[in-house]
Short mmCIF file of N, CA and C in Angstrom, two decimals:
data_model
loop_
_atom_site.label_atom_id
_atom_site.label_comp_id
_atom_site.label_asym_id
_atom_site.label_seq_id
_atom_site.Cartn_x
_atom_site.Cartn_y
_atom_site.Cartn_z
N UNK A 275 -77.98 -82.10 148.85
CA UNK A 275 -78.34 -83.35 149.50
C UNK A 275 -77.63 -84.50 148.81
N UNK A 276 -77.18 -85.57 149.77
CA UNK A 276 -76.85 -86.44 148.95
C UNK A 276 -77.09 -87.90 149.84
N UNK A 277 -77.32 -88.74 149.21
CA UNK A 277 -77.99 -90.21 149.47
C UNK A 277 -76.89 -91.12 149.32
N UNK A 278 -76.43 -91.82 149.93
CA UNK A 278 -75.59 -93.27 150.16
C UNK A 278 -76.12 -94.56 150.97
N UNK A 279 -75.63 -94.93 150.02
CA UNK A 279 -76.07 -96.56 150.05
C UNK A 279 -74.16 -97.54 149.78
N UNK A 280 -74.46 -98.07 150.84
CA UNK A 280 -73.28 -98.80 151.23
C UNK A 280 -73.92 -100.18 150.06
N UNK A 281 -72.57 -101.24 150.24
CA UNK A 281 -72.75 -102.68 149.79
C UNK A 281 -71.51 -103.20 150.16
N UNK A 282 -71.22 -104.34 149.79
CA UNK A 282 -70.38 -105.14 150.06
C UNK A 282 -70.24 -106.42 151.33
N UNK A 283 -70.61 -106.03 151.99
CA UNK A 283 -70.62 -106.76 153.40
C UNK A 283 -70.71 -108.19 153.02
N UNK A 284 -70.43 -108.97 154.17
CA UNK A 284 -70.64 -110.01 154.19
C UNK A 284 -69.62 -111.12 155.66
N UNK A 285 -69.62 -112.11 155.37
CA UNK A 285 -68.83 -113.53 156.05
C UNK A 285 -67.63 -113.61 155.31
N UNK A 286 -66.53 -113.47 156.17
CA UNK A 286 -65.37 -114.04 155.50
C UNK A 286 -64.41 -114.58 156.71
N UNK A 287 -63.51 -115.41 156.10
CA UNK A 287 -62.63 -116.07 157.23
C UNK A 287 -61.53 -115.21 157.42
N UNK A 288 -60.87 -115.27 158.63
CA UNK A 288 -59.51 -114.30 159.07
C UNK A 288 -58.53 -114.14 157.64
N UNK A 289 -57.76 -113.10 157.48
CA UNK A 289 -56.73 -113.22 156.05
C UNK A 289 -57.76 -113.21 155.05
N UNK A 290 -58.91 -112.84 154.60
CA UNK A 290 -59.64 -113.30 153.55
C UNK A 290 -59.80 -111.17 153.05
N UNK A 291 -60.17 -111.14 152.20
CA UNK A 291 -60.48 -109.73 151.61
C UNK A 291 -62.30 -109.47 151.55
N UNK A 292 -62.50 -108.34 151.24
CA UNK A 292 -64.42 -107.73 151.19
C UNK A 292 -63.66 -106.30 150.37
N UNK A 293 -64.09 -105.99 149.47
CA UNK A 293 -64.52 -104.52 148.82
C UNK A 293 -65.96 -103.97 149.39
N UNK A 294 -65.89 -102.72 149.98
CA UNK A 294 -67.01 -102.54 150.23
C UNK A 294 -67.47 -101.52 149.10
N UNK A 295 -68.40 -101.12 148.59
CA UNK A 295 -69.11 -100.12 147.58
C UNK A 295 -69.77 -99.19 148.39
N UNK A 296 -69.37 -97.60 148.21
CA UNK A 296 -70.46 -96.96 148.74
C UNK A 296 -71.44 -95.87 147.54
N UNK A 297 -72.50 -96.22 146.93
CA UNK A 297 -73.04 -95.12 145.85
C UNK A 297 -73.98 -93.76 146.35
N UNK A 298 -73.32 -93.08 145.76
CA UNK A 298 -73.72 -91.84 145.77
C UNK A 298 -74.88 -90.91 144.62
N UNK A 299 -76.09 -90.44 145.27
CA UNK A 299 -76.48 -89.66 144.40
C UNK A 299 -76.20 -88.68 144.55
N UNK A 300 -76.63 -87.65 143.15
CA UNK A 300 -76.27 -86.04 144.02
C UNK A 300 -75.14 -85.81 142.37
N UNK A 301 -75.01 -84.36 141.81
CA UNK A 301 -74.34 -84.45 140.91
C UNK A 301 -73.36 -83.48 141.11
N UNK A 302 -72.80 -83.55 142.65
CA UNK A 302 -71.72 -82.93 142.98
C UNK A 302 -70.65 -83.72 144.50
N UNK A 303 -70.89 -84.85 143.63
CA UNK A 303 -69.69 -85.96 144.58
C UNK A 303 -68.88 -85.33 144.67
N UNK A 304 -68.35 -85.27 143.67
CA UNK A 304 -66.60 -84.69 143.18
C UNK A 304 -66.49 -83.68 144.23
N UNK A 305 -67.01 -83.28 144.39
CA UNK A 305 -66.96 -81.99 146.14
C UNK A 305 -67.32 -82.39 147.04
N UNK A 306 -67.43 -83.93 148.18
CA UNK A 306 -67.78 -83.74 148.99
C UNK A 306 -66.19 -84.88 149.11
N UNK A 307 -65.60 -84.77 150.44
CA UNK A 307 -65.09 -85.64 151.20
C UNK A 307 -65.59 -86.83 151.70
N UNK A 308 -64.96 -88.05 151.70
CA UNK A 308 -65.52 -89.01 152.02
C UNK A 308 -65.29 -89.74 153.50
N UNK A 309 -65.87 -90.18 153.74
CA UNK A 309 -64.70 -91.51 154.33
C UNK A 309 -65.95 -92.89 155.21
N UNK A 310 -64.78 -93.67 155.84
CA UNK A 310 -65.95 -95.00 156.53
C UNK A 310 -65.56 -94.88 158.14
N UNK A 311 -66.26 -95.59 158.40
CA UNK A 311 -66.77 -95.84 159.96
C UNK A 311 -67.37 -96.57 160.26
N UNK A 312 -67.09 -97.52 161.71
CA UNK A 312 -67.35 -98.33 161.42
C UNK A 312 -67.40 -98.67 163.13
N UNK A 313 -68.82 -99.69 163.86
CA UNK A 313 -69.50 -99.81 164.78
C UNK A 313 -69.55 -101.16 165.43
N UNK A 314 -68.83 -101.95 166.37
CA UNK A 314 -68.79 -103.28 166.53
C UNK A 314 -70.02 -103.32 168.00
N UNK A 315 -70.35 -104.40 168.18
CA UNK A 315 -71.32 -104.21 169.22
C UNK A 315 -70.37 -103.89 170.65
N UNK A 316 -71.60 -102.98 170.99
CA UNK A 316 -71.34 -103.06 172.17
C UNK A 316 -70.15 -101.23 172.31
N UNK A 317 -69.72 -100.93 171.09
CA UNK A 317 -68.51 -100.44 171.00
C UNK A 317 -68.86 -99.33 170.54
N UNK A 318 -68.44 -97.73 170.19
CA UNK A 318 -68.44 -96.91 169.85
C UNK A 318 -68.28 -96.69 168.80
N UNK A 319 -68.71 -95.98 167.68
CA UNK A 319 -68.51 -95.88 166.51
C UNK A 319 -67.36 -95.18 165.78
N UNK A 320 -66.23 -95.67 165.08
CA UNK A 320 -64.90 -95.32 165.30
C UNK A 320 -64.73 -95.02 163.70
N UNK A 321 -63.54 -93.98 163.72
CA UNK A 321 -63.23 -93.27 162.08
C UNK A 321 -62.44 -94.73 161.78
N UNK A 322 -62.74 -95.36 160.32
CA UNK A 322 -61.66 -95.88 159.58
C UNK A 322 -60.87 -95.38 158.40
N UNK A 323 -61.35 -94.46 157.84
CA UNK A 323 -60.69 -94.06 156.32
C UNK A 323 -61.30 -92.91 156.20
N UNK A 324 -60.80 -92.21 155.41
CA UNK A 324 -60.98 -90.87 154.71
C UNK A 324 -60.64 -90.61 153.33
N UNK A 325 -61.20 -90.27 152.63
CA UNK A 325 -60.43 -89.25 150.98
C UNK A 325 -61.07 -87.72 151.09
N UNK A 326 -60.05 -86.60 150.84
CA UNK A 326 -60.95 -85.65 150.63
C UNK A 326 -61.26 -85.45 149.22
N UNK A 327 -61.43 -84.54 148.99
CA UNK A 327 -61.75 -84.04 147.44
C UNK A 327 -61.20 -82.86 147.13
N UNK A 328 -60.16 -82.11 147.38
CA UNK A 328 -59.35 -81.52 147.05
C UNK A 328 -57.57 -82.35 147.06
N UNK A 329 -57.39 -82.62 145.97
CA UNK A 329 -55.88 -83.49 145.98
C UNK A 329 -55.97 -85.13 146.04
N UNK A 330 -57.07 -85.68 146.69
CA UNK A 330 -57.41 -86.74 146.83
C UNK A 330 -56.68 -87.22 147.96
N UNK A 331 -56.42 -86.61 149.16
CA UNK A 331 -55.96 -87.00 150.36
C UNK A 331 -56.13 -87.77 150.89
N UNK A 332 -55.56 -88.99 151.59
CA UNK A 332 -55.99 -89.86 152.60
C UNK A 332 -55.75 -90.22 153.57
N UNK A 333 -56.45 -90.74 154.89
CA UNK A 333 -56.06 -90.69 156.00
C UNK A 333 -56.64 -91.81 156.60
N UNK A 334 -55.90 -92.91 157.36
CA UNK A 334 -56.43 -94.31 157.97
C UNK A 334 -56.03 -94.23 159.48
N UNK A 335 -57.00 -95.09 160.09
CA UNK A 335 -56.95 -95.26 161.47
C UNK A 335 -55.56 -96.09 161.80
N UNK A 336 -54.90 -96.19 162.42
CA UNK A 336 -53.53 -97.28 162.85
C UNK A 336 -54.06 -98.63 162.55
N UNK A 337 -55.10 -98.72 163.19
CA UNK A 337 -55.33 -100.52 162.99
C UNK A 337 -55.55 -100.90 162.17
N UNK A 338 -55.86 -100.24 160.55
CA UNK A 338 -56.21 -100.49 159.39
C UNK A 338 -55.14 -100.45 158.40
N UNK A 339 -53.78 -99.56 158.56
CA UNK A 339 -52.78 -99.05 157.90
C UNK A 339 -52.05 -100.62 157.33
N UNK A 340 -52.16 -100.34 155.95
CA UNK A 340 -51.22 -101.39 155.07
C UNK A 340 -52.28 -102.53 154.63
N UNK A 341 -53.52 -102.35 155.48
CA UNK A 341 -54.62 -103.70 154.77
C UNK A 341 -56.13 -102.75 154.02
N UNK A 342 -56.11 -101.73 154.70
CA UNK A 342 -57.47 -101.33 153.72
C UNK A 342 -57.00 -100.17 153.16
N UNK A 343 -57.64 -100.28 151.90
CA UNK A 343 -57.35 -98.75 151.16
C UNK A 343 -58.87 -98.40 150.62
N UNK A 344 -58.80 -96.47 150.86
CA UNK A 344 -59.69 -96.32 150.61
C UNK A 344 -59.58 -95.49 149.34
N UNK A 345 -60.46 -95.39 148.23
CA UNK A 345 -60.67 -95.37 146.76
C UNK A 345 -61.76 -94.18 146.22
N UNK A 346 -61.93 -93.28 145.39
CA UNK A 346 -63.31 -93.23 144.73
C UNK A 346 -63.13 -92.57 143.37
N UNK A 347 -64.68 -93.34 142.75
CA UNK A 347 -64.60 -92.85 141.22
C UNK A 347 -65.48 -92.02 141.00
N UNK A 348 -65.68 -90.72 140.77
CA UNK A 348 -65.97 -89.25 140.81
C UNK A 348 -66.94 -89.94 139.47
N UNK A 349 -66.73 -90.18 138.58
CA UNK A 349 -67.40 -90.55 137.20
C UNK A 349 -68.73 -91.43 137.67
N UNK A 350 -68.59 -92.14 138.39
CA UNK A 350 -69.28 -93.43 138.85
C UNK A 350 -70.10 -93.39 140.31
N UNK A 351 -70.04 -91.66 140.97
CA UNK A 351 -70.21 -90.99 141.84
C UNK A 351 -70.55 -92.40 143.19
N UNK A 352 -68.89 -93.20 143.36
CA UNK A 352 -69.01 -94.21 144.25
C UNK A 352 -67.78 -94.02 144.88
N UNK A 353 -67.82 -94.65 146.49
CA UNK A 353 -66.42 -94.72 147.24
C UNK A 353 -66.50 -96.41 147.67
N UNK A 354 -65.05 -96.36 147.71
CA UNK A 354 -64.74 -98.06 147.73
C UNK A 354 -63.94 -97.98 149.39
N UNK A 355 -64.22 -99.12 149.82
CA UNK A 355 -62.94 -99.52 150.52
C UNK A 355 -62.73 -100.82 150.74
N UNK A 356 -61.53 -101.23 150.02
CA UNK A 356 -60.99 -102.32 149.65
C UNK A 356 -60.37 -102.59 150.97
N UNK A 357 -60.61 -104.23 151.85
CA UNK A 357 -59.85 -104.93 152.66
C UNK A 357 -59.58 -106.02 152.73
N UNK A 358 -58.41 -106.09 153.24
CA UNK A 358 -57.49 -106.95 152.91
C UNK A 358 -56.83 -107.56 153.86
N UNK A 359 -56.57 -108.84 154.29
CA UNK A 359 -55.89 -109.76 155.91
C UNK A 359 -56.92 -109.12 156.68
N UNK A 360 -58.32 -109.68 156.37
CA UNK A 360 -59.00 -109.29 157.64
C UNK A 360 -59.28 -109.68 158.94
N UNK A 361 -59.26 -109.19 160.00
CA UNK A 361 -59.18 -109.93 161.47
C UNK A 361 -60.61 -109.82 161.76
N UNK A 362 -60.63 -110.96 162.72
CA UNK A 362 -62.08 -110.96 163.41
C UNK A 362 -62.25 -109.52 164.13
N UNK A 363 -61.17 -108.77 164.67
CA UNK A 363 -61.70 -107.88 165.37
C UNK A 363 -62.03 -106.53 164.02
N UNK A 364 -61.88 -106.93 163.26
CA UNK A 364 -62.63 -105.62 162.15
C UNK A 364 -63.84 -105.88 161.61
N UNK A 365 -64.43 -107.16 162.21
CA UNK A 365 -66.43 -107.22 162.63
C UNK A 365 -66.69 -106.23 162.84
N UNK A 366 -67.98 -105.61 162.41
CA UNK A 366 -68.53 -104.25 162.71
C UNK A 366 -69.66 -104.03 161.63
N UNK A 367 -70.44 -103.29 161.98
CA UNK A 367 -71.13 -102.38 160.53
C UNK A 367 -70.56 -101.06 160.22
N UNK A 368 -70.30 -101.53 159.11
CA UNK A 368 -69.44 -100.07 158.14
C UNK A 368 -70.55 -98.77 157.69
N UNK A 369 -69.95 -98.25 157.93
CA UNK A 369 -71.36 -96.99 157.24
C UNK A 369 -70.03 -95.69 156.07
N UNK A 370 -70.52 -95.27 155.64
CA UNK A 370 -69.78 -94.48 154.29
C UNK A 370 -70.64 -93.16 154.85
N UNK A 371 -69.99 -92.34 154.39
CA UNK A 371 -69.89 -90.32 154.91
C UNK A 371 -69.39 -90.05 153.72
N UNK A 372 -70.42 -88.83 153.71
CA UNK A 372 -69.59 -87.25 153.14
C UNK A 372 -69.89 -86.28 153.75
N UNK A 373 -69.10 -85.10 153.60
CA UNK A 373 -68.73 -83.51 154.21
C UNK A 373 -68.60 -82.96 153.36
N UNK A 374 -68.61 -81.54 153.72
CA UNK A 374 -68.20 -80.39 152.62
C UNK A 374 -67.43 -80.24 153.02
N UNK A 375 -66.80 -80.67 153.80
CA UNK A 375 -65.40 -80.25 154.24
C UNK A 375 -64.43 -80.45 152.77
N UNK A 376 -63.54 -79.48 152.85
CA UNK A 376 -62.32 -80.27 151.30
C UNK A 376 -61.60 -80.64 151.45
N UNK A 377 -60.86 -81.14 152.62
CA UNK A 377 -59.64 -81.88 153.73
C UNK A 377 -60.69 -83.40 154.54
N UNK A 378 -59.58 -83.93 154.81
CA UNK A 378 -60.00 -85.31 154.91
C UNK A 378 -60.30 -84.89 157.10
N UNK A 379 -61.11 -85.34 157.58
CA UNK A 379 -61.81 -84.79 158.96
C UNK A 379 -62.14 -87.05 159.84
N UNK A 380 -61.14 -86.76 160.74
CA UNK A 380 -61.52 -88.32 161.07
C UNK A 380 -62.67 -88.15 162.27
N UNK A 381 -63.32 -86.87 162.53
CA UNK A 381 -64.86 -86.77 163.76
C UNK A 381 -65.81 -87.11 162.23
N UNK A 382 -66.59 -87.44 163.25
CA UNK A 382 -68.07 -88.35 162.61
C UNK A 382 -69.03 -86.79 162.51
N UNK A 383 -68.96 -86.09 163.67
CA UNK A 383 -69.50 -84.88 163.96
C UNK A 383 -69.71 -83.99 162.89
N UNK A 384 -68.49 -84.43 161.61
CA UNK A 384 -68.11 -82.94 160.87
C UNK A 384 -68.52 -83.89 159.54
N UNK A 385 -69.47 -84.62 159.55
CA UNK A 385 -69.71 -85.46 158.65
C UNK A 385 -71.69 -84.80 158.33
N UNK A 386 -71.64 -84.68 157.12
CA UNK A 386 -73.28 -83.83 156.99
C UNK A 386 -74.15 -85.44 156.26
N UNK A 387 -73.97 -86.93 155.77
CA UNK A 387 -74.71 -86.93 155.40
C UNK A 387 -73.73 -88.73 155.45
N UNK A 388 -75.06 -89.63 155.96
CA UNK A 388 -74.35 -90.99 156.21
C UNK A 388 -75.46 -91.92 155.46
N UNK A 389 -74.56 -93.33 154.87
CA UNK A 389 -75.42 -94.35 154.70
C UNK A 389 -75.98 -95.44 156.27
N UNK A 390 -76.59 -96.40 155.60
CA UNK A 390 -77.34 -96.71 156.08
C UNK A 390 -76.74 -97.97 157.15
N UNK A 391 -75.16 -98.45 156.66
CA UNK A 391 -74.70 -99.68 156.92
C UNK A 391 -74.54 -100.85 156.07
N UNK A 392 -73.63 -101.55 156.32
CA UNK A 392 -73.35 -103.18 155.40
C UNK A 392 -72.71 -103.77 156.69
N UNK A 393 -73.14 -104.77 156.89
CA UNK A 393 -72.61 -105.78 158.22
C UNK A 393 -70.65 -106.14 157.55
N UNK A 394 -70.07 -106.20 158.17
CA UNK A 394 -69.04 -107.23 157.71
C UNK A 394 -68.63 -108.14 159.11
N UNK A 395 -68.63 -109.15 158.33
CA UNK A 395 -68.57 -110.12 160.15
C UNK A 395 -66.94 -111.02 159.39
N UNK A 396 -65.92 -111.19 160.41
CA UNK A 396 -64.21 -112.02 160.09
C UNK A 396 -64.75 -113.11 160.83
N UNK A 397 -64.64 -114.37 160.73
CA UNK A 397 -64.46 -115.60 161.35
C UNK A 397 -62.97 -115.92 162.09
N UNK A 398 -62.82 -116.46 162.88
CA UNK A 398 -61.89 -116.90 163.49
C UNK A 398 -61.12 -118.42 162.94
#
């Protein structure tokens, strides 16, 4: 079993950056795959990032490529995702995943265990 708890969220203006934090209990992070996702109203809930945990693989949605990177510290059993030139249209609530999968998986489906959400809202 493992428990996540997102953070970071918040108000920021277009071009502005948010780190999001996701913590993990459980004393076998280091084996689960990660990644975020992320839910704007009205809208479907869509893959943004991935790491697995074999090699430390990663994998980003197109609309995110070159501004968010996604991160984690196995020691500190936390996943990050750092963003960067943010647009109003990457408003949404973020939620953080893991899998047992050991390859990075962009379906939500193949995901065994989600946090709870952090709002992030871009201003115009």
């Amino acid at each position: 079993q493992v428990q996540l708890v997102e953070s970071g969220g918040g108000l920021v203006q277009a071009g502005g950056s948010l780190r999001l934090s996701c913590a993990a209990s459980g004393r076998t992070f280091s084996r689960y795959s990660l990644g975020w996702f992320r839910q704007a109203p009205g809208k479907e809930r869509e893959f943004v990032a991935a790491i697995g945990w074999i090699g430390g693989s990663t994998y980003y949605t197109d609309s995110v490529k070159g501004r968010f990177t996604i991160s984690r510290d196995n020691a500190k059993n936390t996943l990050y995702l750092q963003m960067n030139s943010l647009k109003p249209e990457d408003t949404a609530v973020y939620y953080c995943a893991a899998t047992h999968r050991p390859v990075v998986t962009t379906s939500g489906d193949e995901y065994d265990y989600w946090g709870q959400g952090t709002q992030v809202t871009v201003s115009s």
